[in-house]
Amino acid sequence: MDPLSKLPVECLQHILQILDNDNSLFALSGLLTMNKYIASVTVPFLYRHPYRDAFHQEGPGKRNRWRSTTPGMLTRMLLGSRSVASLPKSLALAFTSCSAITSTTSTTTTTTMTNLTFDYIGYIRRLDMRAYASLATIRSWTPQNLSSCQLTYIHSDEFDQLYQLNPFAPMYASHLSTRDHILRRYYEVMLQQDTLWSLAEPIFEQLEFFVIPHILSIKRFQQVVGRFKSLEEARFVMSMKFEYPLTRNEMVVEEMFRCVKEHLQLFKGCLKSVICLEGYEYVDKDHTARIQLDMLRLLPPLSKPTYLTKDNWLQFSAHPRSVDLTHVQEVNTWGLPESWEDVIGTNQSIFQRCRALKRINVHASRKGMFKWAAQEKIDLERNVGQGTLVLQNTSQPTHRINGLVPLERINRRCDLNMDDLDDLDDIAFAFSQSLSYLSVDVPTQGFLNPPKLFHLGRGWVDLPVLTTLCLYVNSYRLVVDPQLLSRCPNLTHLWLDDSSLEYSWEDLVPCQPARLEHLDVLSLCGWPALTFDPATLSSTSGLTSLSIQIRSWRYGNDEELAFEVAYLFEFKMLHGCPALKVLILDIYSLTPAHHTRIISEFDLLVPTTNSSICTSSTSPSSSSFSQQPMPERLCLPSLEEIALNGEWVIDDSVMPMFLAETFPNVKEVQLNRWTTTTLESLFKLFRSMPQKYDESVTLAITRLSSPQEMARLGIDRIHGDNVVRHSSNGEDFFIHFVALLKREASSSDDEDDDDDDGGDGYLGVTLELYEYLYDGNTYRLLKRLPPS
């Protein structure tokens, strides 16, 4: 017996419940094949909610099949335990027709499945069968492929009377060309309704979640509302086929209210959630929200919610003062009405009532939204009699011991009002002992002259658990406090981005060096790139991604800013980053050759501490030379991607050292507006180092040297100054080239795995040069250059 079968049923059910909560249905279905005991315990979890999306997704290695076939086959199986005579007429005709269709490939045809091992319908607790799950979606069935019995039925007086009771909305019916077309479509809708009824009717008493579509179903289920004794959540899905225009909508609303009120009278406190008018696209949203709110006021308040989002906000709004928010751990205001802050109707913030709050995702709040948190912290420090709050020697952090809100993550998108950003000071102070993630995004409004200043970190306390700091403050100048990074010693991800285009030396306040031993990703753009102290990189041994950029969108002083960043950065600063994998340096300027950054051999040497390297043109004596240590060349073996954007000058003598020795394992090189080195010499360099490139290397290039050089390579597609017309409207696009360098091996090299790279079996590097077409977002092969 396998170990799983030896477990008590309670333990096994606990494991299956975890898999069910995680929608791990492939794992659950796999357990069905183990043995009868495991299968009997697993089936109730698998069929508790059979029409959820995860139930019908293809598993690993399976053939791709039509998405709707699996739900349709499931419906046939569930209905197979019922006799055809017990089914509604529309469904019985379709069931018989489908059975007749499948009988062509089987020797025996039956209209019922009497050999089912389990009563699968009896395990269903949540039923939200979609339209595609009815028999109408069996592969061979369509409204245009009806049997003679079905055609006779839909053209009968009986079916016409059914249609006249609840016809299609005039707008929908007008899109159907003929009367026959209308009847076929109506039969499809009836088939969906009857399928849902036939599945639900035997198990009304056990359903906990039920979706009621269309006015047809509302009237039908209203007659049996007394059987839904376990129903906790109901959802009314509307259809434009019936509920249009708005006059019909009012009738539907009355029917929904009648159903809900009757259920509440019969089973008080059982129904906890009702969603109405779902899917009704052409109803005024405010009108729909008012109806939904009136419906929810009939229900009891939310019971100890753990989150507040658009999914349960209306239910909270129905009883805002009665809901216990002390268990709320997440608040997401995306998709909420603009007046979400006024729902309580008091001066107390919603966040203040959420004493277990850990995560906030908020869009544009009022000034002073977190003043309460800062005041709580001040009061606590005053009561303790200390100037700062220090972590005590206990198993729990201080904010939990003293009852402070343990906020860990805040993601905020602000409007263009600077007051929205002032709350960051309150956030940093109030949640200093718990905050691990802080992200702020301010949308772009354009360039302001003079720019507005936003001071980040001024007067902040230490943030010992902060690991992620992201600020995108376009249209402002982000002025980083010199001590900020030192106050965040455990940062792993740091993004600071603004749109500074001008500067003056008197405005510059450089940051102090900081020890960021845990830093993994560093991205600086604009003013933060200029004020960052490169000495900080000496402590970032785990840094894997570094990006320093200056955006230049106009002519003027922004080019001076790019020029300063270019000369402040030195490659030797990367000596403390042995784990670096991605390096992006952007000093792009609109004016060609206005500012260049020359990379020399000296830039690629690691600075020595014992003595300085002799840079004089006079040769040193042999004695002095023997006393000085040989300088070490910079090497970043982990680097796989490097992007240089702007006029970085790397001549042919330095490029071998730059690529082959400094970045020996690079797999992707992006060069935009680089100068001096020719494309020919660059290709020769790659081909001269076969041992460095056992796999393909991507070289992305823009602004190639000259049309003459392209002609020497046999590419005559280039015209003028590397601009070519691609689109039919005659617009010009800069050419963007991608060169793919591939290792070529002979048959003998393939047969002998021990052959050293560069041996007789190695043929060299093949170059494939592609042109990127901006208007089509595609690549076009320009040239393939063999190793010779």
PDB file of C-alpha atoms in Angstrom, residues 38-220:
ATOM      1  CA  ILE A  38      -7.878   7.705  -2.860  1.00  0.00           C
ATOM      2  CA  ALA A  39     -10.322   8.260  -5.731  1.00  0.00           C
ATOM      3  CA  SER A  40     -13.365   8.178  -3.437  1.00  0.00           C
ATOM      4  CA  VAL A  41     -11.890  10.880  -1.216  1.00  0.00           C
ATOM      5  CA  THR A  42     -10.659  12.997  -4.168  1.00  0.00           C
ATOM      6  CA  VAL A  43     -13.813  13.092  -6.323  1.00  0.00           C
ATOM      7  CA  PRO A  44     -15.812  15.396  -3.981  1.00  0.00           C
ATOM      8  CA  PHE A  45     -13.045  18.019  -4.166  1.00  0.00           C
ATOM      9  CA  LEU A  46     -12.658  17.686  -7.915  1.00  0.00           C
ATOM     10  CA  TYR A  47     -16.360  18.124  -8.664  1.00  0.00           C
ATOM     11  CA  ARG A  48     -17.144  20.677  -5.964  1.00  0.00           C
ATOM     12  CA  HIS A  49     -16.812  23.430  -8.600  1.00  0.00           C
ATOM     13  CA  PRO A  50     -16.670  21.618 -11.944  1.00  0.00           C
ATOM     14  CA  TYR A  51     -17.139  24.583 -14.277  1.00  0.00           C
ATOM     15  CA  ARG A  52     -14.256  26.695 -13.010  1.00  0.00           C
ATOM     16  CA  ASP A  53     -11.747  27.579 -15.719  1.00  0.00           C
ATOM     17  CA  ALA A  54      -8.904  25.564 -14.198  1.00  0.00           C
ATOM     18  CA  PHE A  55     -11.016  22.387 -14.512  1.00  0.00           C
ATOM     19  CA  HIS A  56     -10.946  22.585 -18.309  1.00  0.00           C
ATOM     20  CA  GLN A  57      -7.443  23.833 -19.065  1.00  0.00           C
ATOM     21  CA  GLU A  58      -5.121  21.557 -20.952  1.00  0.00           C
ATOM     22  CA  GLY A  59      -2.501  19.818 -18.875  1.00  0.00           C
ATOM     23  CA  PRO A  60       1.217  19.564 -19.703  1.00  0.00           C
ATOM     24  CA  GLY A  61       1.885  17.437 -22.756  1.00  0.00           C
ATOM     25  CA  LYS A  62      -1.734  17.175 -23.838  1.00  0.00           C
ATOM     26  CA  ARG A  63      -2.888  17.772 -27.372  1.00  0.00           C
ATOM     27  CA  ASN A  64      -4.520  21.113 -28.028  1.00  0.00           C
ATOM     28  CA  ARG A  65      -8.258  20.658 -28.320  1.00  0.00           C
ATOM     29  CA  TRP A  66     -11.164  22.997 -28.841  1.00  0.00           C
ATOM     30  CA  ARG A  67     -11.571  24.987 -25.634  1.00  0.00           C
ATOM     31  CA  SER A  68     -15.367  24.451 -25.414  1.00  0.00           C
ATOM     32  CA  THR A  69     -15.443  20.697 -26.057  1.00  0.00           C
ATOM     33  CA  THR A  70     -14.371  19.645 -22.557  1.00  0.00           C
ATOM     34  CA  PRO A  71     -17.123  21.588 -20.670  1.00  0.00           C
ATOM     35  CA  GLY A  72     -19.705  20.265 -23.136  1.00  0.00           C
ATOM     36  CA  MET A  73     -18.611  16.681 -22.613  1.00  0.00           C
ATOM     37  CA  LEU A  74     -18.657  17.229 -18.852  1.00  0.00           C
ATOM     38  CA  THR A  75     -22.274  18.395 -19.109  1.00  0.00           C
ATOM     39  CA  ARG A  76     -23.212  15.260 -21.057  1.00  0.00           C
ATOM     40  CA  MET A  77     -21.588  13.086 -18.424  1.00  0.00           C
ATOM     41  CA  LEU A  78     -23.363  14.860 -15.540  1.00  0.00           C
ATOM     42  CA  LEU A  79     -26.716  14.594 -17.277  1.00  0.00           C
ATOM     43  CA  GLY A  80     -26.085  10.990 -18.252  1.00  0.00           C
ATOM     44  CA  SER A  81     -27.431   9.688 -14.956  1.00  0.00           C
ATOM     45  CA  ARG A  82     -30.868  11.054 -15.772  1.00  0.00           C
ATOM     46  CA  SER A  83     -33.321   9.456 -18.135  1.00  0.00           C
ATOM     47  CA  VAL A  84     -34.215  11.322 -21.284  1.00  0.00           C
ATOM     48  CA  ALA A  85     -37.879  11.284 -20.280  1.00  0.00           C
ATOM     49  CA  SER A  86     -37.086  13.383 -17.178  1.00  0.00           C
ATOM     50  CA  LEU A  87     -35.397  16.139 -19.177  1.00  0.00           C
ATOM     51  CA  PRO A  88     -37.136  19.248 -20.570  1.00  0.00           C
ATOM     52  CA  LYS A  89     -38.281  18.804 -24.137  1.00  0.00           C
ATOM     53  CA  SER A  90     -35.659  21.086 -25.748  1.00  0.00           C
ATOM     54  CA  LEU A  91     -32.875  19.286 -23.916  1.00  0.00           C
ATOM     55  CA  ALA A  92     -34.290  15.825 -24.544  1.00  0.00           C
ATOM     56  CA  LEU A  93     -34.378  16.477 -28.294  1.00  0.00           C
ATOM     57  CA  ALA A  94     -30.780  17.764 -28.286  1.00  0.00           C
ATOM     58  CA  PHE A  95     -29.610  14.909 -26.075  1.00  0.00           C
ATOM     59  CA  THR A  96     -31.156  12.345 -28.397  1.00  0.00           C
ATOM     60  CA  SER A  97     -29.737  14.113 -31.439  1.00  0.00           C
ATOM     61  CA  CYS A  98     -26.226  14.180 -29.981  1.00  0.00           C
ATOM     62  CA  SER A  99     -26.491  10.525 -29.021  1.00  0.00           C
ATOM     63  CA  ALA A 100     -27.505   9.711 -32.551  1.00  0.00           C
ATOM     64  CA  ILE A 101     -24.514  11.598 -33.892  1.00  0.00           C
ATOM     65  CA  THR A 102     -22.073   9.767 -31.637  1.00  0.00           C
ATOM     66  CA  SER A 103     -23.677   6.408 -32.446  1.00  0.00           C
ATOM     67  CA  THR A 104     -22.034   6.467 -35.874  1.00  0.00           C
ATOM     68  CA  THR A 105     -18.704   5.731 -34.219  1.00  0.00           C
ATOM     69  CA  SER A 106     -19.872   3.214 -31.609  1.00  0.00           C
ATOM     70  CA  THR A 107     -21.606  -0.127 -31.737  1.00  0.00           C
ATOM     71  CA  THR A 108     -24.066   0.620 -28.939  1.00  0.00           C
ATOM     72  CA  THR A 109     -26.075   3.793 -28.323  1.00  0.00           C
ATOM     73  CA  THR A 110     -27.755   4.599 -25.022  1.00  0.00           C
ATOM     74  CA  THR A 111     -29.520   7.718 -23.818  1.00  0.00           C
ATOM     75  CA  THR A 112     -28.474   7.254 -20.193  1.00  0.00           C
ATOM     76  CA  MET A 113     -25.283   6.350 -18.382  1.00  0.00           C
ATOM     77  CA  THR A 114     -26.222   3.760 -15.799  1.00  0.00           C
ATOM     78  CA  ASN A 115     -22.696   2.583 -14.993  1.00  0.00           C
ATOM     79  CA  LEU A 116     -21.380   5.756 -13.325  1.00  0.00           C
ATOM     80  CA  THR A 117     -19.145   4.891 -10.361  1.00  0.00           C
ATOM     81  CA  PHE A 118     -19.936   8.113  -8.479  1.00  0.00           C
ATOM     82  CA  ASP A 119     -22.901  10.441  -8.180  1.00  0.00           C
ATOM     83  CA  TYR A 120     -20.954  13.388  -9.578  1.00  0.00           C
ATOM     84  CA  ILE A 121     -23.869  15.841  -9.419  1.00  0.00           C
ATOM     85  CA  GLY A 122     -24.197  15.138  -5.721  1.00  0.00           C
ATOM     86  CA  TYR A 123     -20.725  16.590  -5.084  1.00  0.00           C
ATOM     87  CA  ILE A 124     -21.396  19.963  -6.752  1.00  0.00           C
ATOM     88  CA  ARG A 125     -21.451  22.953  -4.388  1.00  0.00           C
ATOM     89  CA  ARG A 126     -20.693  25.819  -6.768  1.00  0.00           C
ATOM     90  CA  LEU A 127     -22.523  25.918 -10.089  1.00  0.00           C
ATOM     91  CA  ASP A 128     -21.776  28.657 -12.618  1.00  0.00           C
ATOM     92  CA  MET A 129     -22.189  26.797 -15.887  1.00  0.00           C
ATOM     93  CA  ARG A 130     -21.273  29.043 -18.801  1.00  0.00           C
ATOM     94  CA  ALA A 131     -23.129  29.122 -22.101  1.00  0.00           C
ATOM     95  CA  TYR A 132     -20.344  27.210 -23.852  1.00  0.00           C
ATOM     96  CA  ALA A 133     -20.806  24.261 -21.478  1.00  0.00           C
ATOM     97  CA  SER A 134     -24.278  23.305 -22.724  1.00  0.00           C
ATOM     98  CA  LEU A 135     -24.966  20.612 -25.272  1.00  0.00           C
ATOM     99  CA  ALA A 136     -25.029  23.336 -27.911  1.00  0.00           C
ATOM    100  CA  THR A 137     -21.247  23.266 -27.979  1.00  0.00           C
ATOM    101  CA  ILE A 138     -20.800  19.591 -28.720  1.00  0.00           C
ATOM    102  CA  ARG A 139     -18.492  19.521 -31.719  1.00  0.00           C
ATOM    103  CA  SER A 140     -21.157  18.350 -34.192  1.00  0.00           C
ATOM    104  CA  TRP A 141     -23.991  20.571 -32.919  1.00  0.00           C
ATOM    105  CA  THR A 142     -24.780  24.124 -34.055  1.00  0.00           C
ATOM    106  CA  PRO A 143     -28.027  26.098 -34.465  1.00  0.00           C
ATOM    107  CA  GLN A 144     -27.600  25.523 -38.195  1.00  0.00           C
ATOM    108  CA  ASN A 145     -27.268  21.749 -37.759  1.00  0.00           C
ATOM    109  CA  LEU A 146     -30.586  20.748 -36.170  1.00  0.00           C
ATOM    110  CA  SER A 147     -32.220  17.380 -36.544  1.00  0.00           C
ATOM    111  CA  SER A 148     -35.630  17.020 -38.185  1.00  0.00           C
ATOM    112  CA  CYS A 149     -37.236  16.570 -34.758  1.00  0.00           C
ATOM    113  CA  GLN A 150     -35.676  19.766 -33.483  1.00  0.00           C
ATOM    114  CA  LEU A 151     -36.742  21.721 -36.576  1.00  0.00           C
ATOM    115  CA  THR A 152     -40.288  20.474 -36.193  1.00  0.00           C
ATOM    116  CA  TYR A 153     -40.263  21.541 -32.555  1.00  0.00           C
ATOM    117  CA  ILE A 154     -38.963  25.098 -33.035  1.00  0.00           C
ATOM    118  CA  HIS A 155     -41.569  25.758 -35.750  1.00  0.00           C
ATOM    119  CA  SER A 156     -44.424  24.413 -33.638  1.00  0.00           C
ATOM    120  CA  ASP A 157     -47.098  26.485 -31.920  1.00  0.00           C
ATOM    121  CA  GLU A 158     -45.811  25.250 -28.559  1.00  0.00           C
ATOM    122  CA  PHE A 159     -42.391  26.772 -29.115  1.00  0.00           C
ATOM    123  CA  ASP A 160     -43.890  29.988 -30.548  1.00  0.00           C
ATOM    124  CA  GLN A 161     -45.908  30.454 -27.355  1.00  0.00           C
ATOM    125  CA  LEU A 162     -42.739  30.095 -25.304  1.00  0.00           C
ATOM    126  CA  TYR A 163     -41.042  32.736 -27.401  1.00  0.00           C
ATOM    127  CA  GLN A 164     -43.958  35.171 -27.145  1.00  0.00           C
ATOM    128  CA  LEU A 165     -43.859  34.967 -23.343  1.00  0.00           C
ATOM    129  CA  ASN A 166     -40.244  36.252 -23.249  1.00  0.00           C
ATOM    130  CA  PRO A 167     -39.102  37.318 -26.712  1.00  0.00           C
ATOM    131  CA  PHE A 168     -35.712  38.676 -27.673  1.00  0.00           C
ATOM    132  CA  ALA A 169     -35.144  42.378 -27.187  1.00  0.00           C
ATOM    133  CA  PRO A 170     -36.077  44.258 -30.383  1.00  0.00           C
ATOM    134  CA  MET A 171     -32.534  45.531 -30.901  1.00  0.00           C
ATOM    135  CA  TYR A 172     -31.114  42.012 -30.778  1.00  0.00           C
ATOM    136  CA  ALA A 173     -33.878  40.476 -32.893  1.00  0.00           C
ATOM    137  CA  SER A 174     -33.328  43.104 -35.586  1.00  0.00           C
ATOM    138  CA  HIS A 175     -29.839  41.718 -36.201  1.00  0.00           C
ATOM    139  CA  LEU A 176     -31.248  38.281 -37.039  1.00  0.00           C
ATOM    140  CA  SER A 177     -32.210  38.129 -40.688  1.00  0.00           C
ATOM    141  CA  THR A 178     -35.215  35.767 -40.735  1.00  0.00           C
ATOM    142  CA  ARG A 179     -37.838  34.282 -38.477  1.00  0.00           C
ATOM    143  CA  ASP A 180     -36.138  30.922 -38.771  1.00  0.00           C
ATOM    144  CA  HIS A 181     -32.878  32.448 -37.613  1.00  0.00           C
ATOM    145  CA  ILE A 182     -34.606  33.968 -34.583  1.00  0.00           C
ATOM    146  CA  LEU A 183     -36.183  30.638 -33.631  1.00  0.00           C
ATOM    147  CA  ARG A 184     -32.903  28.769 -33.965  1.00  0.00           C
ATOM    148  CA  ARG A 185     -31.140  31.264 -31.712  1.00  0.00           C
ATOM    149  CA  TYR A 186     -33.970  31.172 -29.207  1.00  0.00           C
ATOM    150  CA  TYR A 187     -33.788  27.393 -29.143  1.00  0.00           C
ATOM    151  CA  GLU A 188     -30.094  27.654 -28.332  1.00  0.00           C
ATOM    152  CA  VAL A 189     -30.900  29.959 -25.396  1.00  0.00           C
ATOM    153  CA  MET A 190     -33.647  27.616 -24.206  1.00  0.00           C
ATOM    154  CA  LEU A 191     -31.223  24.732 -24.427  1.00  0.00           C
ATOM    155  CA  GLN A 192     -28.755  26.572 -22.188  1.00  0.00           C
ATOM    156  CA  GLN A 193     -31.476  27.403 -19.650  1.00  0.00           C
ATOM    157  CA  ASP A 194     -32.856  23.861 -19.581  1.00  0.00           C
ATOM    158  CA  THR A 195     -29.369  22.388 -19.213  1.00  0.00           C
ATOM    159  CA  LEU A 196     -28.702  24.580 -16.184  1.00  0.00           C
ATOM    160  CA  TRP A 197     -32.086  23.718 -14.687  1.00  0.00           C
ATOM    161  CA  SER A 198     -31.604  19.995 -15.190  1.00  0.00           C
ATOM    162  CA  LEU A 199     -28.213  20.087 -13.458  1.00  0.00           C
ATOM    163  CA  ALA A 200     -29.345  22.277 -10.569  1.00  0.00           C
ATOM    164  CA  GLU A 201     -32.833  20.929  -9.864  1.00  0.00           C
ATOM    165  CA  PRO A 202     -31.710  17.765  -8.000  1.00  0.00           C
ATOM    166  CA  ILE A 203     -29.205  19.660  -5.823  1.00  0.00           C
ATOM    167  CA  PHE A 204     -30.811  23.035  -4.991  1.00  0.00           C
ATOM    168  CA  GLU A 205     -30.499  22.315  -1.268  1.00  0.00           C
ATOM    169  CA  GLN A 206     -26.717  21.813  -1.360  1.00  0.00           C
ATOM    170  CA  LEU A 207     -25.662  24.690  -3.651  1.00  0.00           C
ATOM    171  CA  GLU A 208     -23.531  27.364  -1.962  1.00  0.00           C
ATOM    172  CA  PHE A 209     -22.869  29.467  -5.077  1.00  0.00           C
ATOM    173  CA  PHE A 210     -25.199  29.820  -8.031  1.00  0.00           C
ATOM    174  CA  VAL A 211     -25.242  31.919 -11.192  1.00  0.00           C
ATOM    175  CA  ILE A 212     -28.670  32.771 -12.592  1.00  0.00           C
ATOM    176  CA  PRO A 213     -28.595  33.986 -16.210  1.00  0.00           C
ATOM    177  CA  HIS A 214     -31.329  35.895 -18.082  1.00  0.00           C
ATOM    178  CA  ILE A 215     -34.831  36.877 -17.084  1.00  0.00           C
ATOM    179  CA  LEU A 216     -36.055  33.414 -18.103  1.00  0.00           C
ATOM    180  CA  SER A 217     -34.073  31.809 -15.285  1.00  0.00           C
ATOM    181  CA  ILE A 218     -34.960  34.472 -12.723  1.00  0.00           C
ATOM    182  CA  LYS A 219     -38.662  33.749 -13.009  1.00  0.00           C
ATOM    183  CA  ARG A 220     -38.084  30.022 -13.065  1.00  0.00           C
TER     184      ARG A 220
END
